[in-house]
CSV table of C-alpha atoms and ligand atoms in Angstrom, one decimal:
chain,number,residue,atom,x,y,z
P,1,MET,CA,-30.6,8.9,8.3
P,2,SER,CA,-27.5,8.0,10.3
P,3,TYR,CA,-29.3,5.6,12.9
P,4,ILE,CA,-26.1,3.6,12.8
P,5,ALA,CA,-24.0,7.0,14.0
P,6,ARG,CA,-25.2,6.9,17.4
P,7,ILE,CA,-22.3,5.8,18.8
P,8,ALA,CA,-20.0,8.1,20.1
P,9,LYS,CA,-20.6,7.7,23.9
P,10,SER,CA,-21.5,4.0,24.1
P,11,ALA,CA,-21.0,2.9,27.6
P,12,ALA,CA,-20.2,0.0,25.7
P,13,ARG,CA,-16.9,1.6,24.9
P,14,PRO,CA,-14.5,1.1,27.5
P,15,ALA,CA,-15.4,-2.6,27.1
P,16,LEU,CA,-14.4,-2.9,24.0
P,17,ALA,CA,-11.5,-1.3,24.1
P,18,THR,CA,-10.2,-3.7,27.0
P,19,ALA,CA,-11.1,-6.5,24.6
P,20,ALA,CA,-9.1,-5.1,21.4
P,21,ARG,CA,-6.4,-4.4,24.1
P,22,ARG,CA,-6.6,-7.8,25.2
P,23,SER,CA,-6.5,-9.9,21.9
P,24,VAL,CA,-3.1,-7.6,20.9
P,25,ALA,CA,-1.3,-7.9,23.8
P,26,PRO,CA,2.3,-7.8,23.5
P,27,LEU,CA,3.7,-10.8,24.7
P,28,THR,CA,7.2,-9.8,25.1
P,29,ALA,CA,9.1,-6.2,24.4
P,30,THR,CA,13.0,-6.5,24.0
P,31,ARG,CA,14.5,-3.6,22.0
P,32,GLY,CA,14.5,-4.3,17.9
P,33,ILE,CA,11.5,-6.6,18.2
P,34,LYS,CA,8.5,-7.7,20.0
P,35,LYS,CA,6.2,-10.6,19.6
P,36,ILE,CA,2.5,-10.0,19.8
P,37,ASN,CA,-0.3,-12.5,19.9
P,38,PHE,CA,-3.1,-11.6,17.0
P,39,GLY,CA,-6.2,-13.0,17.8
P,40,GLY,CA,-4.2,-16.0,19.2
P,41,VAL,CA,-1.4,-16.7,16.6
P,42,GLU,CA,2.2,-14.8,17.4
P,43,GLU,CA,3.8,-13.0,15.3
P,44,VAL,CA,6.9,-10.9,14.8
P,45,VAL,CA,6.7,-6.7,14.8
P,46,HIS,CA,9.4,-4.1,14.4
P,47,GLU,CA,8.2,-0.5,15.7
P,48,ARG,CA,10.1,2.7,15.2
P,49,ALA,CA,11.2,3.3,18.5
P,50,ASP,CA,13.6,0.3,18.0
P,51,TRP,CA,15.5,2.5,15.5
P,52,PRO,CA,15.5,6.1,16.7
P,53,GLN,CA,17.1,8.3,13.9
P,54,GLU,CA,20.7,7.8,15.3
P,55,ARG,CA,20.7,4.4,14.4
P,56,LEU,CA,19.7,4.4,11.4
P,57,LEU,CA,22.5,7.4,10.5
P,58,GLU,CA,25.1,5.0,12.1
P,59,TYR,CA,23.6,2.0,10.4
P,60,PHE,CA,23.7,3.1,7.2
P,61,LYS,CA,26.2,5.3,7.6
P,62,ASN,CA,28.7,3.8,4.3
P,63,ASP,CA,25.7,3.4,2.5
P,64,THR,CA,24.6,4.8,-0.8
P,65,LEU,CA,20.8,4.6,-1.2
P,66,ALA,CA,20.4,4.4,-5.0
P,67,LEU,CA,16.2,4.9,-5.1
P,68,ILE,CA,15.6,4.1,-8.9
P,69,GLY,CA,11.8,5.2,-10.0
P,70,TYR,CA,10.5,8.6,-8.9
P,71,GLY,CA,6.6,7.4,-8.8
P,72,SER,CA,4.2,7.0,-6.4
P,73,GLN,CA,6.8,5.2,-3.7
P,74,GLY,CA,9.8,7.0,-5.0
P,75,TYR,CA,8.5,10.5,-4.2
P,76,GLY,CA,7.2,9.1,-0.8
P,77,GLN,CA,10.0,6.7,0.5
P,78,GLY,CA,12.7,9.2,-1.3
P,79,LEU,CA,11.8,12.7,0.6
P,80,ASN,CA,11.6,10.6,3.4
P,81,LEU,CA,14.7,9.4,3.3
P,82,ARG,CA,16.3,12.5,2.7
P,83,ASP,CA,15.2,14.2,5.7
P,84,ASN,CA,16.2,11.3,7.9
P,85,GLY,CA,19.2,12.4,6.8
P,86,LEU,CA,20.3,9.3,4.7
P,87,ASN,CA,22.7,9.1,1.9
P,88,VAL,CA,20.0,8.9,-1.1
P,89,ILE,CA,20.2,9.3,-4.9
P,90,ILE,CA,17.6,9.1,-7.1
P,91,GLY,CA,17.9,7.2,-10.5
P,92,VAL,CA,15.1,8.3,-13.6
P,93,ARG,CA,15.0,8.4,-17.2
P,94,LYS,CA,16.5,11.2,-18.0
P,95,ASN,CA,14.2,14.2,-18.8
P,96,GLY,CA,10.9,11.9,-18.0
P,97,ALA,CA,8.2,13.2,-16.3
P,98,SER,CA,9.3,11.3,-12.9
P,99,TRP,CA,13.2,13.2,-13.9
P,100,LYS,CA,10.9,16.6,-14.0
P,101,ALA,CA,8.9,15.9,-10.8
P,102,ALA,CA,12.5,14.8,-8.8
P,103,ILE,CA,13.7,18.2,-9.6
P,104,GLU,CA,10.1,20.3,-8.1
P,105,ASP,CA,10.9,18.5,-5.0
P,106,GLY,CA,14.9,19.8,-4.8
P,107,TRP,CA,16.9,16.9,-6.6
P,108,VAL,CA,19.6,18.0,-8.3
P,109,PRO,CA,20.9,16.7,-11.3
P,110,GLY,CA,24.8,15.3,-11.1
P,111,GLN,CA,25.0,15.5,-7.2
P,112,ASN,CA,21.8,13.4,-6.3
P,113,LEU,CA,19.7,13.0,-9.5
P,114,PHE,CA,20.8,10.6,-12.1
P,115,ASP,CA,20.0,8.3,-14.7
P,116,VAL,CA,19.1,4.8,-13.8
P,117,SER,CA,22.5,3.2,-14.4
P,118,GLU,CA,24.6,5.6,-13.1
P,119,ALA,CA,22.5,6.0,-9.7
P,120,VAL,CA,22.7,2.2,-9.8
P,121,GLN,CA,26.4,2.2,-10.4
P,122,LYS,CA,26.9,4.4,-7.7
P,123,GLY,CA,24.4,2.5,-4.9
P,124,THR,CA,25.1,-0.1,-2.6
P,125,ILE,CA,21.5,-0.5,-1.5
P,126,VAL,CA,19.3,-0.6,-5.0
P,127,MET,CA,15.8,0.0,-4.3
P,128,ASN,CA,13.8,-0.8,-7.3
P,129,LEU,CA,10.8,1.4,-7.3
P,130,LEU,CA,10.1,1.4,-10.8
P,131,SER,CA,6.7,0.6,-11.8
P,132,ASP,CA,6.6,-3.1,-12.1
P,133,ALA,CA,5.8,-3.7,-15.5
P,134,ALA,CA,9.1,-1.2,-15.7
P,135,GLN,CA,11.1,-3.4,-13.7
P,136,SER,CA,10.3,-6.1,-16.0
P,137,GLU,CA,11.4,-4.4,-19.4
P,138,THR,CA,14.5,-2.4,-17.8
P,139,TRP,CA,15.7,-5.8,-15.7
P,140,ASN,CA,18.1,-7.3,-18.7
P,141,ALA,CA,20.1,-3.8,-18.6
P,142,LEU,CA,20.1,-3.7,-14.6
P,143,LYS,CA,20.9,-6.8,-13.5
P,144,PRO,CA,24.6,-7.2,-14.7
P,145,LEU,CA,25.2,-4.0,-12.4
P,146,LEU,CA,24.1,-5.6,-9.7
P,147,THR,CA,27.1,-6.9,-8.8
P,148,LYS,CA,28.6,-8.4,-5.3
P,149,GLU,CA,28.1,-7.1,-2.1
P,150,LYS,CA,25.0,-4.2,-3.4
P,151,THR,CA,22.0,-5.1,-2.1
P,152,LEU,CA,18.4,-5.1,-3.9
P,153,TYR,CA,15.4,-4.3,-2.2
P,154,PHE,CA,11.7,-4.0,-3.8
P,155,SER,CA,8.7,-2.5,-2.1
P,156,HIS,CA,6.7,-5.8,-3.7
P,157,GLY,CA,6.8,-9.0,-4.1
P,158,PHE,CA,5.7,-8.8,-7.7
P,159,SER,CA,9.0,-9.2,-9.8
P,160,PRO,CA,10.8,-12.0,-8.1
P,161,VAL,CA,7.7,-13.9,-7.5
P,162,PHE,CA,6.3,-14.6,-10.4
P,163,LYS,CA,9.7,-14.5,-11.8
P,164,GLU,CA,8.5,-16.6,-14.9
P,165,LEU,CA,6.4,-14.1,-16.4
P,166,THR,CA,8.3,-11.3,-15.6
P,167,HIS,CA,11.7,-12.5,-16.1
P,168,VAL,CA,13.1,-11.1,-12.8
P,169,GLU,CA,15.1,-13.1,-11.4
P,170,PRO,CA,18.0,-11.6,-8.7
P,171,PRO,CA,21.6,-12.2,-8.4
P,172,THR,CA,22.1,-15.0,-5.6
P,173,ASP,CA,25.1,-13.9,-4.3
P,174,ILE,CA,23.6,-10.5,-3.3
P,175,ASP,CA,20.9,-9.5,-0.1
P,176,VAL,CA,17.7,-9.0,-1.6
P,177,ILE,CA,14.9,-8.1,0.7
P,178,LEU,CA,11.6,-5.8,0.6
P,179,ALA,CA,9.6,-3.4,2.1
P,180,ALA,CA,6.2,-3.1,1.3
P,181,PRO,CA,4.4,0.0,2.6
P,182,LYS,CA,0.7,-0.4,3.3
P,183,GLY,CA,-0.8,2.5,1.2
P,184,SER,CA,0.8,4.9,-1.4
P,185,GLY,CA,3.4,6.9,-2.0
P,186,ARG,CA,1.7,9.9,-0.7
P,187,THR,CA,0.2,8.7,2.7
P,188,VAL,CA,3.9,7.1,2.8
P,189,ARG,CA,4.8,11.4,2.9
P,190,SER,CA,2.2,12.4,4.8
P,191,LEU,CA,2.5,10.6,7.4
P,192,PHE,CA,5.5,11.0,7.7
P,193,LYS,CA,4.9,14.8,7.4
P,194,GLU,CA,2.5,14.2,10.4
P,195,GLY,CA,5.4,12.8,12.6
P,196,ARG,CA,3.2,9.9,12.3
P,197,GLY,CA,4.4,6.6,10.1
P,198,ILE,CA,2.9,3.8,7.6
P,199,ASN,CA,2.6,0.1,8.6
P,200,SER,CA,4.6,-1.9,6.4
P,201,SER,CA,5.6,-5.8,6.0
P,202,TYR,CA,9.1,-7.1,5.5
P,203,ALA,CA,10.8,-9.9,4.0
P,204,VAL,CA,14.2,-11.4,3.1
P,205,TRP,CA,14.8,-13.1,-0.6
P,206,ASN,CA,18.5,-13.7,-0.3
P,207,ASP,CA,20.8,-13.5,2.8
P,208,VAL,CA,24.0,-13.7,2.2
P,209,THR,CA,25.1,-11.2,4.4
P,210,GLY,CA,23.6,-13.2,7.3
P,211,LYS,CA,22.0,-9.6,8.1
P,212,ALA,CA,19.2,-9.2,5.2
P,213,GLU,CA,16.5,-9.2,7.7
P,214,GLU,CA,18.0,-6.6,10.2
P,215,LYS,CA,18.8,-4.5,6.7
P,216,ALA,CA,14.6,-4.9,5.6
P,217,ILE,CA,14.0,-4.0,9.0
P,218,ALA,CA,16.1,-0.9,9.4
P,219,LEU,CA,15.2,0.4,5.6
P,220,ALA,CA,11.6,0.1,6.4
P,221,VAL,CA,11.6,2.5,9.5
P,222,ALA,CA,13.8,4.8,7.3
P,223,ILE,CA,11.6,5.1,4.0
P,224,GLY,CA,8.9,6.3,7.2
P,225,SER,CA,7.1,3.3,8.6
P,226,GLY,CA,5.6,3.7,11.9
P,227,TYR,CA,6.0,-0.4,12.5
P,228,VAL,CA,6.7,-3.5,10.3
P,229,TYR,CA,5.4,-6.5,10.5
P,230,GLN,CA,7.0,-9.8,9.1
P,231,THR,CA,6.2,-11.9,5.7
P,232,THR,CA,7.6,-13.8,2.9
P,233,PHE,CA,7.6,-12.2,-0.8
P,234,GLU,CA,5.2,-14.7,-1.9
P,235,ARG,CA,2.9,-13.7,0.9
P,236,GLU,CA,3.0,-10.2,0.3
P,237,VAL,CA,2.7,-10.4,-3.5
P,238,ASN,CA,-0.6,-12.8,-3.1
P,239,SER,CA,-2.1,-10.4,-0.2
P,240,ASP,CA,-1.2,-7.3,-1.6
P,241,LEU,CA,-2.6,-8.0,-5.1
P,242,TYR,CA,-5.7,-9.9,-3.5
P,243,GLY,CA,-6.4,-7.0,-1.6
P,244,GLU,CA,-6.2,-4.3,-3.9
P,245,ARG,CA,-9.1,-6.2,-6.2
P,246,GLY,CA,-10.9,-7.5,-3.5
P,247,CYS,CA,-12.0,-4.7,-0.1
P,248,LEU,CA,-9.5,-2.0,-0.8
P,249,MET,CA,-10.7,-1.1,-4.2
P,250,GLY,CA,-12.1,-3.2,-6.6
P,251,GLY,CA,-14.9,-4.8,-4.5
P,252,ILE,CA,-15.7,-2.3,-2.5
P,253,HIS,CA,-16.3,-0.2,-5.8
P,254,GLY,CA,-18.3,-3.0,-6.6
P,255,MET,CA,-20.4,-3.0,-4.1
P,256,PHE,CA,-20.9,1.1,-3.7
P,257,LEU,CA,-22.4,0.7,-8.0
P,258,ALA,CA,-24.3,-2.5,-6.8
P,259,GLN,CA,-26.1,-1.0,-4.0
P,260,TYR,CA,-26.5,2.7,-5.9
P,261,GLU,CA,-28.2,1.2,-9.0
P,262,VAL,CA,-30.6,-0.8,-7.0
P,263,LEU,CA,-31.3,2.7,-5.1
P,264,ARG,CA,-31.5,4.2,-8.0
P,265,GLU,CA,-33.5,2.0,-10.2
P,266,ASN,CA,-36.1,2.0,-7.1
P,267,GLY,CA,-37.0,5.7,-6.7
P,268,HIS,CA,-34.5,7.5,-5.1
P,269,THR,CA,-33.0,10.5,-5.8
P,270,PRO,CA,-29.1,10.6,-6.6
P,271,SER,CA,-28.2,12.8,-3.4
P,272,GLU,CA,-30.0,10.3,-1.2
P,273,ALA,CA,-28.5,7.2,-3.2
P,274,PHE,CA,-24.8,8.8,-2.7
P,275,ASN,CA,-25.1,9.6,1.1
P,276,GLU,CA,-26.8,6.0,1.3
P,277,THR,CA,-24.1,4.2,0.0
P,278,VAL,CA,-21.1,6.3,-0.2
P,279,GLU,CA,-21.0,9.2,2.3
P,280,GLU,CA,-22.4,7.7,5.5
P,281,ALA,CA,-19.7,4.6,5.0
P,282,THR,CA,-16.7,7.0,4.4
P,283,GLN,CA,-17.6,10.0,6.6
P,284,SER,CA,-19.6,8.3,9.6
P,285,LEU,CA,-18.7,4.8,9.8
P,286,TYR,CA,-16.0,3.8,7.9
P,287,PRO,CA,-13.4,5.8,10.2
P,288,LEU,CA,-14.7,4.0,13.6
P,289,VAL,CA,-14.5,0.7,12.0
P,290,GLY,CA,-10.8,1.5,11.6
P,291,LYS,CA,-10.8,3.6,15.0
P,292,TYR,CA,-12.9,1.2,16.9
P,293,GLY,CA,-13.3,-2.6,14.8
P,294,MET,CA,-16.7,-3.8,13.3
P,295,ASP,CA,-17.6,-5.4,16.4
P,296,TYR,CA,-17.7,-1.9,17.9
P,297,MET,CA,-20.3,-0.7,15.7
P,298,TYR,CA,-22.5,-3.5,15.8
P,299,ASP,CA,-22.6,-3.2,20.0
P,300,ALA,CA,-22.8,0.8,19.6
P,301,CYS,CA,-25.4,0.8,17.1
P,302,SER,CA,-29.3,1.4,17.0
P,303,THR,CA,-31.4,-1.8,17.4
P,304,THR,CA,-32.5,-1.7,13.9
P,305,ALA,CA,-29.4,-1.3,12.2
P,306,ARG,CA,-28.1,-3.9,14.1
P,307,ARG,CA,-30.7,-6.2,13.6
P,308,GLY,CA,-30.4,-5.8,9.9
P,309,ALA,CA,-26.4,-5.5,9.1
P,310,LEU,CA,-26.4,-9.1,11.7
P,311,ASP,CA,-28.7,-11.3,9.5
P,312,TRP,CA,-27.2,-9.7,6.0
P,313,TYR,CA,-24.1,-10.3,6.6
P,314,PRO,CA,-23.6,-13.9,6.0
P,315,ILE,CA,-26.0,-13.8,3.3
P,316,PHE,CA,-23.4,-11.0,1.6
P,317,LYS,CA,-20.4,-13.1,2.9
P,318,ASP,CA,-21.9,-16.6,1.0
P,319,ALA,CA,-22.5,-15.1,-1.8
P,320,LEU,CA,-19.0,-13.3,-2.0
P,321,LYS,CA,-16.8,-15.6,-0.7
P,322,PRO,CA,-16.2,-18.0,-4.4
P,323,VAL,CA,-15.9,-14.3,-6.2
P,324,PHE,CA,-13.0,-14.1,-3.4
P,325,ASN,CA,-12.0,-17.5,-3.8
P,326,ASP,CA,-11.7,-17.0,-8.1
P,327,LEU,CA,-10.2,-13.9,-6.8
P,328,TYR,CA,-7.2,-15.3,-5.2
P,329,ASN,CA,-7.1,-18.0,-7.4
P,330,SER,CA,-6.3,-15.9,-10.1
P,331,VAL,CA,-3.7,-14.0,-8.2
P,332,LYS,CA,-1.9,-17.2,-7.3
P,333,THR,CA,-1.3,-18.5,-10.6
P,334,GLY,CA,-0.3,-15.9,-11.9
P,335,ALA,CA,-2.8,-14.3,-13.8
P,336,GLU,CA,-3.2,-11.3,-12.4
P,337,THR,CA,0.2,-10.7,-12.9
P,338,GLN,CA,-0.2,-11.9,-16.4
P,339,ARG,CA,-2.8,-9.4,-17.1
P,340,SER,CA,-1.2,-6.5,-15.4
P,341,LEU,CA,2.2,-7.0,-17.5
P,342,ASP,CA,0.4,-6.9,-20.5
P,343,PHE,CA,-1.7,-3.7,-20.1
P,344,ASN,CA,0.7,-1.5,-18.4
P,345,SER,CA,3.7,-2.9,-20.8
P,346,GLN,CA,1.8,-1.5,-24.0
P,347,PRO,CA,3.2,1.8,-25.3
P,348,ASP,CA,-0.4,3.3,-25.5
P,349,TYR,CA,-1.1,2.1,-22.0
P,350,ARG,CA,-1.8,5.5,-20.4
P,351,GLU,CA,-4.5,6.6,-23.6
P,352,LYS,CA,-6.2,3.3,-22.7
P,353,LEU,CA,-6.2,3.7,-18.6
P,354,GLU,CA,-6.8,7.5,-19.2
P,355,ALA,CA,-10.2,6.1,-21.3
P,356,GLU,CA,-11.2,3.7,-18.6
P,357,LEU,CA,-10.7,6.5,-15.6
P,358,GLN,CA,-12.5,8.2,-17.5
P,359,THR,CA,-16.1,6.1,-17.9
P,360,ILE,CA,-15.5,6.1,-13.9
P,361,ARG,CA,-15.1,9.7,-13.8
P,362,ASN,CA,-18.3,10.2,-15.7
P,363,MET,CA,-20.5,7.8,-13.8
P,364,GLU,CA,-23.3,9.0,-12.0
P,365,ILE,CA,-22.4,7.9,-8.8
P,366,TRP,CA,-19.3,9.6,-9.3
P,367,GLN,CA,-20.7,13.0,-10.4
P,368,VAL,CA,-23.0,13.2,-8.1
P,369,GLY,CA,-20.6,12.4,-4.7
P,370,LYS,CA,-18.8,16.1,-6.4
P,371,GLU,CA,-21.4,17.7,-5.6
P,372,VAL,CA,-22.3,16.2,-2.5
P,373,ARG,CA,-18.9,16.6,-1.5
P,374,LYS,CA,-18.9,20.6,-2.1
P,375,LEU,CA,-22.1,20.5,0.8
P,376,ARG,CA,-19.5,19.5,3.6
P,377,PRO,CA,-19.7,22.5,5.6
P,378,GLU,CA,-15.9,22.5,5.3
P,379,ASN,CA,-15.8,22.2,1.9
P,380,ASN,CA,-17.9,25.6,1.5
O,1,NAP,N1,1.9,3.1,-5.4
O,1,NAP,C1,1.3,2.4,-4.9
O,1,NAP,O1,0.5,2.7,-3.7
O,1,NAP,C2,2.1,1.6,-3.9
O,1,NAP,C3,2.2,0.8,-2.5
O,1,NAP,C4,3.5,-0.5,-2.3
O,1,NAP,C5,4.2,-0.9,-3.1
O,1,NAP,N2,4.1,0.0,-4.3
O,1,NAP,C6,5.0,-0.9,-5.4
O,1,NAP,O2,6.1,0.1,-5.1
O,1,NAP,C7,6.9,-0.6,-6.6
O,1,NAP,C8,6.4,1.6,-7.6
O,1,NAP,O3,5.6,1.5,-7.7
O,1,NAP,P1,5.0,3.0,-8.1
O,1,NAP,O4,3.5,3.3,-7.8
O,1,NAP,O5,5.5,4.1,-7.4
O,1,NAP,O6,5.4,3.2,-9.4
O,1,NAP,P2,4.8,4.2,-10.7
O,1,NAP,O7,4.3,5.3,-9.8
O,1,NAP,O8,4.3,3.7,-11.5
O,1,NAP,O9,6.2,4.8,-10.9
O,1,NAP,C9,6.7,4.4,-11.9
O,1,NAP,C10,8.1,4.6,-12.3
O,1,NAP,O10,8.4,4.2,-13.0
O,1,NAP,C11,9.7,4.8,-14.7
O,1,NAP,N3,9.3,4.3,-15.4
O,1,NAP,C12,8.1,3.5,-16.2
O,1,NAP,N4,8.5,2.6,-17.3
O,1,NAP,C13,10.1,2.8,-17.4
O,1,NAP,C14,10.8,2.5,-18.2
O,1,NAP,N5,10.7,1.5,-19.4
O,1,NAP,N6,12.2,2.3,-17.9
O,1,NAP,C15,12.9,3.0,-16.8
O,1,NAP,N7,11.5,4.5,-15.9
O,1,NAP,C16,10.4,3.7,-16.2
O,1,NAP,C17,8.5,5.9,-14.1
O,1,NAP,O11,9.6,6.7,-15.0
O,1,NAP,P3,9.3,7.8,-16.0
O,1,NAP,O12,8.5,9.1,-15.2
O,1,NAP,O13,10.2,8.5,-16.9
O,1,NAP,O14,8.2,7.3,-16.8
O,1,NAP,C18,8.2,6.3,-12.7
O,1,NAP,O15,9.3,6.7,-12.3
O,1,NAP,C19,6.1,-1.3,-7.5
O,1,NAP,O16,7.0,-2.1,-7.4
O,1,NAP,C20,4.7,-1.4,-6.8
O,1,NAP,O17,4.1,-2.7,-6.7
O,1,NAP,C21,3.3,0.8,-4.9
């Protein structure tokens, strides 16, 4: 029963919205920079409005953006840069899957599609969007091409931060910057097309010209960000690896499975177990958490749901916190990086990955999900 979802017109909503506004109230708002008080901590945020298209075109008028790698991020960032009117070229292995995908998206060999080294040589800003394992594998060939006055750009702190493991040690005589979208490249693209924008972080590793930070912010907007917040390469990689293994994917998948299995073991039908675990969460409650916050959910749900959730969340938190501590430690020590490099560098990694993904596809819960989704009226 969706007893939690009795919320939409709650009288509490205006009060909560006001409270939410207070906790992220802008303190200063000058062109190009905003300091925002996030729950008592002041942080710098830049918005797309500060970098309209004319300003981007002027700023990058002498640049060639050589985007290497055309996977998820290469696709999203590359097409957004192109639609923003910037001079962008793609560099990928000739005749690989990405080469073919790029041609399908309208990139033209010899015009704005080249092999990796040719693109790097032509670029003034080299955007390294190869997979993290490939960044490590190709580094010895790439590094000598990163000559003075080029800029090196990443979308993840992974390669330079864990340089003892990846052997990616950026030259010290060029600017090295980062813009990391907080979502998949597909979302980077779809939000841009809708006139919206992904949220991204930005950081500076080397500032040789004195303009590295400004360049990182401008590029972050140019690839399709709606707003960008400041970080460091270290904080970006640690939070990103931690988050995706935790609440964003690994942790939430583990929690879905545990709840579903207990329901099934106690005689609940597959559809009931799925509806109470995944469908209600994703279709009814999580969008509201996204829109108004968890505090709003507590205020707006039934008294029965509220009492239970208030009693049980500390139990879950206490049980899970040691796991999160272990996870953060595993990220910080580089163990997660080593694991990722080892696995993703194997010649047969795609087949091995496919076997693991097939196991997930075959799980009862996700098989049931397919049938449940068909029942949504919009899918009939
Ligand atoms: N995906 C995300 O959600 C996301 C979000 C934020 C940041 N990032 C970061 O963005 C960067 C790119 O990630 P991604 O997910 O877009 O990567 P990806 O989809 O895994 O892209 C792989 C690209 O690397 C190329 N590649 C793989 N091995 C290669 C090799 N040995 N030599 C040359 N090229 C090789 C592939 O070309 P072929 O087709 O020829 O194999 C493909 O173009 C990473 O630093 C990642 O951490 C990703």
